């Protein structure tokens, strides 16, 4: 049903593309300076809308970071204004208290800058990506102008229910990135007519080139992204240790960085399991090809509800089968038994079984990888993603929903 919905949206998008219309004018308020998943998707959207002839600019934070996001905007030729957008936290950790006080002190300057920005950019539609920033810019929200593109599953807790119901009265709509995020909004009482799901999409990182020309090498399992407990690296290591004896050529490749204490524990546990020499630590790599062309399958063993992990979409474009937790938006990316396998979160036995199945059959890896790429091209292309946004911003009342199945 989900695949048929994707085909429906692709057909609708192609019709929208052919219809001449006046350019849109929009601002995307996007995160901090660092390049994480949300910032990467904001760049995909901004570049895609710009390439379709729309006027796009960014408002971003000067808070902290390595400047990667700002550099990418400059390389793309997309104008941006940087402001002191931070956050207010109820957490009583010293670092959170310090940042909250700093933001409160800088709030009057932020508001002056943002008010001036809105005066200069008349008739602009504003897409917000961070609810902390939304709270800071709350005095300026207007239901006819402001949207919240939501990349997080919202906890069903009293403070979130209060904040998000209040925001709903001041926003045109919420744009969740997955049905999992939509479900969390419905649980906290957001009206369904205020919610429009648009699945993320990316520019095909492979294009017409083949990524499977080289030989498969016995099964290199890759896990990509921040290294932390919530990402399930510990569960993956335990599962790998359980099957390593029957697959002596298999390796576990880790891409990304994390807290030193956690990575140290992973290394120690790997030595205890006797697989320390079969773990390859790559650190952070920005080149997607360098990552996905040196592995044979991708694991996304999340322990918490990731809204729509970009890594699973990227792996699919590179014709890799994905073994993922049945949690958050992952079941919307991975078709269980067709483009990969799903397992219950933290179920190491089930995870090990799926890894064993894929490691044992090169033919199965290739077949599932081909299915994953076909699904990604239909459901998670940048063209479909950007066209959906274009249609929604032009006419939310007539935004075409996929046909419901039986």
Coordinates of C-alpha atoms in Angstrom, one line a residue:
X1 CA 0.0 0.0 0.0
X2 CA 2.8 2.4 0.8
X3 CA 4.5 1.7 -2.5
X4 CA 1.2 2.4 -4.4
X5 CA 0.9 5.6 -2.4
X6 CA 4.4 6.6 -3.6
X7 CA 3.6 5.8 -7.2
X8 CA 0.4 7.9 -6.9
X9 CA 2.4 10.9 -5.5
X10 CA 5.0 10.6 -8.2
X11 CA 2.3 10.8 -10.9
X12 CA 0.7 13.8 -9.2
X13 CA 4.1 15.4 -8.9
X14 CA 4.8 15.0 -12.6
X15 CA 1.5 16.7 -13.4
X16 CA 2.2 19.6 -11.0
X17 CA 5.7 20.0 -12.5
X18 CA 4.2 20.6 -16.0
X19 CA 1.8 23.3 -14.8
X20 CA 3.1 26.8 -15.2
X21 CA 2.7 28.9 -12.1
X22 CA 4.3 31.9 -10.5
X23 CA 7.4 31.3 -8.3
X24 CA 7.0 30.9 -4.6
X25 CA 8.9 33.0 -2.1
X26 CA 10.0 31.1 1.1
X27 CA 12.4 31.2 4.0
X28 CA 13.6 28.0 5.7
X29 CA 14.6 28.4 9.4
X30 CA 17.0 25.6 9.8
X31 CA 19.0 24.5 12.7
X32 CA 22.6 25.2 13.7
X33 CA 25.8 25.3 11.8
X34 CA 26.6 21.6 12.0
X35 CA 25.5 19.2 9.3
X36 CA 23.2 16.6 10.8
X37 CA 20.2 14.8 9.1
X38 CA 17.8 17.7 9.5
X39 CA 20.2 20.2 8.0
X40 CA 21.0 17.9 5.1
X41 CA 17.3 17.5 4.3
X42 CA 16.8 21.3 4.6
X43 CA 19.6 21.7 2.0
X44 CA 17.9 19.1 -0.3
X45 CA 14.6 21.0 -0.1
X46 CA 16.2 24.4 -0.5
X47 CA 18.3 23.4 -3.6
X48 CA 15.3 21.5 -5.1
X49 CA 12.9 24.4 -4.7
X50 CA 15.6 26.8 -6.0
X51 CA 16.2 24.6 -9.1
X52 CA 12.4 24.7 -9.8
X53 CA 12.6 28.5 -10.1
X54 CA 11.4 29.5 -6.6
X55 CA 13.0 32.2 -4.4
X56 CA 14.5 30.5 -1.4
X57 CA 16.6 31.9 1.5
X58 CA 17.6 30.5 4.8
X59 CA 17.6 31.8 8.4
X60 CA 20.1 29.9 10.5
X61 CA 21.8 30.0 13.9
X62 CA 25.1 31.6 14.9
X63 CA 24.9 29.6 18.1
X64 CA 27.8 27.2 17.6
X65 CA 29.2 24.6 15.3
X66 CA 31.9 24.0 12.8
X67 CA 30.4 26.1 10.0
X68 CA 29.6 23.2 7.8
X69 CA 26.0 24.2 7.2
X70 CA 26.9 27.8 6.3
X71 CA 29.6 26.6 3.9
X72 CA 27.2 24.3 2.1
X73 CA 24.7 27.1 1.7
X74 CA 27.4 29.3 0.2
X75 CA 28.5 26.5 -2.2
X76 CA 24.9 26.0 -3.3
X77 CA 24.5 29.8 -3.9
X78 CA 21.5 30.1 -1.6
X79 CA 21.3 33.3 0.4
X80 CA 21.2 33.1 4.2
X81 CA 20.9 35.3 7.2
X82 CA 22.4 34.1 10.5
X83 CA 20.9 35.1 13.8
X84 CA 21.4 34.2 17.5
X85 CA 18.8 31.4 17.5
X86 CA 19.3 29.2 20.5
X87 CA 16.9 27.4 22.7
X88 CA 15.2 27.6 26.1
X89 CA 15.3 24.3 28.1
X90 CA 13.6 23.1 31.2
X91 CA 16.5 20.7 31.8
X92 CA 18.5 21.7 34.9
X93 CA 21.9 20.6 33.7
X94 CA 24.5 23.4 34.0
X95 CA 25.2 23.5 30.2
X96 CA 21.4 23.8 29.5
X97 CA 20.9 26.5 32.1
X98 CA 23.9 28.4 30.7
X99 CA 22.6 28.3 27.1
X100 CA 19.1 29.2 28.2
X101 CA 20.3 32.3 30.0
X102 CA 22.5 33.3 27.1
X103 CA 19.5 33.0 24.7
X104 CA 17.2 35.1 27.0
X105 CA 19.9 37.8 27.2
X106 CA 20.1 37.9 23.4
X107 CA 16.4 37.6 22.8
X108 CA 15.7 41.3 22.2
X109 CA 18.4 41.5 19.6
X110 CA 17.1 38.4 17.9
X111 CA 13.6 39.7 17.8
X112 CA 14.7 43.0 16.2
X113 CA 16.7 41.2 13.6
X114 CA 13.9 38.8 12.8
X115 CA 11.3 41.6 12.6
X116 CA 13.5 43.5 10.2
X117 CA 13.9 40.3 8.1
X118 CA 10.1 39.8 7.8
X119 CA 9.6 43.5 6.8
X120 CA 12.1 43.1 4.0
X121 CA 10.7 39.8 2.8
X122 CA 7.1 40.5 2.2
X123 CA 4.8 37.7 1.1
X124 CA 7.3 35.1 2.2
X125 CA 6.2 31.7 3.5
X126 CA 8.3 30.5 6.4
X127 CA 9.2 26.8 7.0
X128 CA 10.4 26.2 10.6
X129 CA 12.4 23.0 11.4
X130 CA 13.1 23.3 15.1
X131 CA 10.5 23.7 17.8
X132 CA 13.0 25.4 20.2
X133 CA 13.4 28.1 17.5
X134 CA 9.7 28.2 17.0
X135 CA 9.3 29.1 20.7
X136 CA 11.9 31.9 20.4
X137 CA 10.1 33.3 17.3
X138 CA 6.6 32.7 18.7
X139 CA 5.6 36.5 18.8
X140 CA 6.0 36.5 15.0
X141 CA 4.0 33.4 14.0
X142 CA 1.0 33.8 11.7
X143 CA -1.3 31.0 10.6
X144 CA -1.3 32.3 7.0
X145 CA 2.5 32.3 6.8
X146 CA 4.3 29.8 9.1
X147 CA 4.7 26.1 8.8
X148 CA 6.4 23.5 11.0
X149 CA 8.4 20.8 9.2
X150 CA 8.7 18.3 11.9
X151 CA 11.6 15.8 12.0
X152 CA 11.0 14.3 15.5
X153 CA 8.5 11.9 17.1
X154 CA 6.8 13.9 19.7
X155 CA 6.7 12.4 23.2
X156 CA 3.2 12.0 24.7
X157 CA 3.9 14.1 27.8
X158 CA 1.9 17.0 29.3
X159 CA 4.5 19.6 28.5
X160 CA 4.7 18.6 24.8
X161 CA 0.9 18.4 24.6
X162 CA 0.6 21.9 25.9
X163 CA 3.3 23.4 23.8
X164 CA 2.3 21.8 20.5
X165 CA -1.4 22.5 20.9
X166 CA -0.5 26.1 21.5
X167 CA 1.7 26.2 18.4
X168 CA -1.1 24.6 16.3
X169 CA -3.2 27.7 16.8
X170 CA -0.4 29.9 15.4
X171 CA 0.8 27.7 12.5
X172 CA -0.7 27.0 9.1
X173 CA 0.1 23.3 9.5
X174 CA 2.5 20.7 10.6
X175 CA 4.5 18.8 8.0
X176 CA 5.7 15.6 9.6
X177 CA 8.4 13.6 7.7
X178 CA 6.7 10.2 8.3
X179 CA 3.5 8.6 9.3
X180 CA 5.2 7.7 12.6
X181 CA 5.6 11.4 13.4
X182 CA 2.0 12.1 12.3
X183 CA 0.8 9.4 14.7
X184 CA 2.7 11.1 17.6
X185 CA 1.0 14.4 16.7
X186 CA -2.4 12.8 16.7
X187 CA -1.7 11.2 20.1
X188 CA -1.1 14.6 21.7
X189 CA -4.3 16.1 20.2
X190 CA -3.2 17.9 17.1
X191 CA -6.2 18.0 14.6
X192 CA -5.7 15.8 11.6
X193 CA -6.6 18.6 9.2
X194 CA -3.5 20.5 10.5
X195 CA -1.1 17.6 9.5
X196 CA 0.3 16.9 6.1
X197 CA 2.9 14.1 5.8
X198 CA 5.7 14.6 3.3
X199 CA 8.3 11.9 3.3
X200 CA 11.8 13.2 2.8
X201 CA 13.6 12.6 -0.4
X202 CA 17.2 13.0 -1.7
X203 CA 19.0 13.6 -4.9
X204 CA 20.0 10.2 -6.3
X205 CA 23.7 9.9 -5.1
X206 CA 24.3 7.2 -7.7
X207 CA 22.6 8.5 -10.8
X208 CA 23.1 6.3 -13.8
X209 CA 26.4 4.9 -12.6
X210 CA 26.5 1.3 -11.2
X211 CA 27.7 0.9 -7.7
X212 CA 27.8 -2.8 -7.7
X213 CA 30.5 -3.4 -10.3
X214 CA 33.0 -4.6 -7.8
X215 CA 32.9 -8.0 -6.2
X216 CA 31.1 -8.7 -3.0
X217 CA 33.5 -9.7 -0.3
X218 CA 31.9 -12.0 2.1
X219 CA 29.7 -9.6 4.0
X220 CA 30.8 -6.2 5.3
X221 CA 28.1 -4.9 7.6
X222 CA 28.0 -1.1 7.8
X223 CA 26.4 1.1 10.5
X224 CA 26.4 4.8 9.6
X225 CA 25.8 7.9 11.8
X226 CA 26.4 9.2 15.3
X227 CA 27.7 6.5 17.6
X228 CA 25.6 6.3 20.7
X229 CA 23.5 4.0 22.8
X230 CA 20.2 5.2 21.3
X231 CA 21.4 4.2 17.9
X232 CA 21.7 0.5 18.9
X233 CA 25.5 0.0 18.3
X234 CA 25.7 -2.2 21.4
X235 CA 22.9 -4.5 20.1
X236 CA 24.5 -4.7 16.7
X237 CA 27.9 -5.7 18.2
X238 CA 26.3 -8.4 20.3
X239 CA 24.4 -9.8 17.3
X240 CA 27.6 -9.7 15.2
X241 CA 29.5 -11.5 18.0
X242 CA 26.9 -14.2 18.0
X243 CA 27.3 -15.0 14.3
X244 CA 31.0 -14.1 13.7
X245 CA 32.1 -17.7 14.2
X246 CA 30.1 -19.0 11.3
X247 CA 31.2 -16.2 9.0
X248 CA 34.9 -15.8 9.6
X249 CA 35.3 -13.3 6.7
X250 CA 32.5 -10.9 7.9
X251 CA 33.4 -7.5 9.2
X252 CA 31.6 -4.7 11.1
X253 CA 32.3 -1.2 9.7
X254 CA 31.4 1.8 11.8
X255 CA 31.1 5.3 10.2
X256 CA 30.7 8.3 12.5
X257 CA 31.8 9.7 15.8
X258 CA 30.5 9.5 19.3
X259 CA 31.2 10.0 23.0
X260 CA 34.6 8.6 24.0
X261 CA 33.2 6.7 27.0
X262 CA 30.7 4.8 24.8
X263 CA 33.1 4.1 22.0
X264 CA 35.6 2.8 24.6
X265 CA 33.0 0.4 26.0
X266 CA 32.2 -0.8 22.5
X267 CA 35.9 -1.5 21.8
X268 CA 36.3 -3.4 25.1
X269 CA 33.2 -5.5 24.5
X270 CA 34.4 -6.3 21.0
X271 CA 37.6 -7.6 22.5
X272 CA 35.6 -9.7 25.0
X273 CA 33.6 -11.2 22.1
X274 CA 36.7 -11.9 20.1
X275 CA 35.8 -9.7 17.2
X276 CA 37.9 -6.6 18.0
X277 CA 40.1 -7.2 14.9
X278 CA 37.0 -7.4 12.7
X279 CA 35.6 -4.0 13.6
X280 CA 36.7 -1.2 11.2
X281 CA 36.4 2.3 12.6
X282 CA 36.2 4.9 9.8
X283 CA 35.2 8.0 11.8
X284 CA 33.1 10.7 10.0
X285 CA 33.1 10.6 6.2
X286 CA 31.3 13.2 4.2
X287 CA 31.6 11.3 0.9
X288 CA 28.5 9.0 0.6
X289 CA 30.1 6.8 -2.0
X290 CA 33.1 6.2 0.2
X291 CA 30.8 4.8 2.8
X292 CA 28.3 2.7 0.9
X293 CA 30.5 1.3 -1.8
X294 CA 32.7 -0.4 0.8
X295 CA 29.9 -2.3 2.5
X296 CA 27.6 -5.1 1.5
X297 CA 24.6 -4.5 3.7
X298 CA 23.5 -1.7 6.1
X299 CA 22.3 -2.0 9.7
X300 CA 20.1 0.6 11.4
X301 CA 19.4 -1.0 14.8
X302 CA 17.8 2.1 16.4
X303 CA 16.6 1.7 20.0
X304 CA 14.5 4.8 19.9
X305 CA 11.9 6.0 17.4
X306 CA 13.9 7.7 14.6
X307 CA 11.4 9.7 12.5
X308 CA 12.8 8.8 9.1
X309 CA 16.5 7.9 9.1
X310 CA 18.2 9.3 6.1
X311 CA 20.9 6.6 6.3
X312 CA 18.4 3.9 5.4
X313 CA 17.3 5.9 2.3
X314 CA 20.9 6.5 1.2
X315 CA 21.8 2.8 1.6
X316 CA 18.7 1.9 -0.5
X317 CA 19.9 4.2 -3.3
X318 CA 23.2 2.4 -3.3
X319 CA 21.4 -0.9 -3.8
X320 CA 22.1 -2.2 -0.3
X321 CA 19.7 -4.3 1.7
X322 CA 18.9 -2.7 5.1
X323 CA 18.4 -4.6 8.4
X324 CA 16.5 -2.2 10.7
X325 CA 14.5 -1.9 13.8
X326 CA 10.7 -2.0 13.5
X327 CA 10.4 1.4 15.1
X328 CA 9.7 5.0 14.1
X329 CA 9.8 5.7 10.4
X330 CA 12.0 2.7 9.5
X331 CA 9.1 0.4 8.5
X332 CA 8.1 3.2 6.0
X333 CA 11.5 2.8 4.3
X334 CA 12.4 -0.9 4.5
X335 CA 9.9 -3.4 3.1
X336 CA 10.3 -6.4 5.3
X337 CA 11.5 -9.4 3.4
X338 CA 11.7 -7.5 0.1
X339 CA 14.2 -4.7 0.4
X340 CA 15.6 -5.8 3.7
X341 CA 14.6 -7.1 7.1
X342 CA 12.9 -5.6 10.1
X343 CA 13.4 -6.7 13.7
X344 CA 12.0 -5.6 17.0
X345 CA 14.1 -2.9 18.6
X346 CA 16.8 -4.3 20.9
X347 CA 16.0 -7.9 19.9
X348 CA 19.6 -9.1 19.4
X349 CA 18.6 -12.6 18.5
X350 CA 16.3 -11.5 15.7
X351 CA 18.9 -9.0 14.5
X352 CA 21.5 -11.8 14.4
X353 CA 19.2 -14.1 12.5
X354 CA 18.6 -11.5 9.8
X355 CA 22.4 -10.7 9.5
X356 CA 23.1 -14.4 9.2
X357 CA 20.5 -14.8 6.4
X358 CA 22.0 -12.0 4.4
X359 CA 25.6 -12.9 5.0
X360 CA 24.9 -16.5 3.8
X361 CA 23.6 -15.4 0.4
X362 CA 25.2 -13.1 -2.1
X363 CA 22.2 -13.6 -4.4
X364 CA 19.7 -12.5 -1.7
X365 CA 21.8 -9.4 -0.9
X366 CA 21.8 -8.5 -4.6
X367 CA 18.1 -9.1 -5.1
X368 CA 17.1 -7.2 -2.0
X369 CA 19.5 -4.4 -2.9
X370 CA 17.9 -4.0 -6.3
X371 CA 14.5 -3.9 -4.7
X372 CA 15.7 -1.3 -2.2
X373 CA 16.9 1.0 -5.0
X374 CA 13.7 0.7 -7.0
X375 CA 11.7 1.6 -3.9
X376 CA 14.0 4.6 -3.1
X377 CA 13.7 5.9 -6.7
X378 CA 9.9 5.9 -6.5
X379 CA 9.3 6.8 -2.8
X380 CA 12.3 8.9 -1.7
X381 CA 13.4 10.9 -4.8
X382 CA 14.2 14.6 -4.4
X383 CA 11.8 15.3 -7.3
X384 CA 8.8 13.8 -5.6
X385 CA 9.8 15.3 -2.2
X386 CA 10.2 18.9 -3.6
X387 CA 7.1 18.7 -5.8
X388 CA 5.0 17.6 -2.8
X389 CA 6.2 20.7 -0.8
X390 CA 5.5 22.9 -3.8
X391 CA 1.9 21.6 -4.1
X392 CA 1.3 22.0 -0.4
X393 CA 2.7 25.5 -0.1
X394 CA 0.6 26.6 -3.1
X395 CA -2.7 25.1 -2.0
X396 CA -2.9 23.2 1.4
X397 CA -6.7 22.9 1.0
X398 CA -6.3 20.8 -2.2
X399 CA -3.1 19.0 -1.2
X400 CA -3.6 15.5 -2.7
X401 CA -3.5 12.7 -0.1
X402 CA -2.6 9.2 -1.3
X403 CA -5.5 6.9 -1.9
X404 CA -6.5 4.9 1.1
X405 CA -6.2 1.1 0.8
X406 CA -8.7 -1.5 1.9

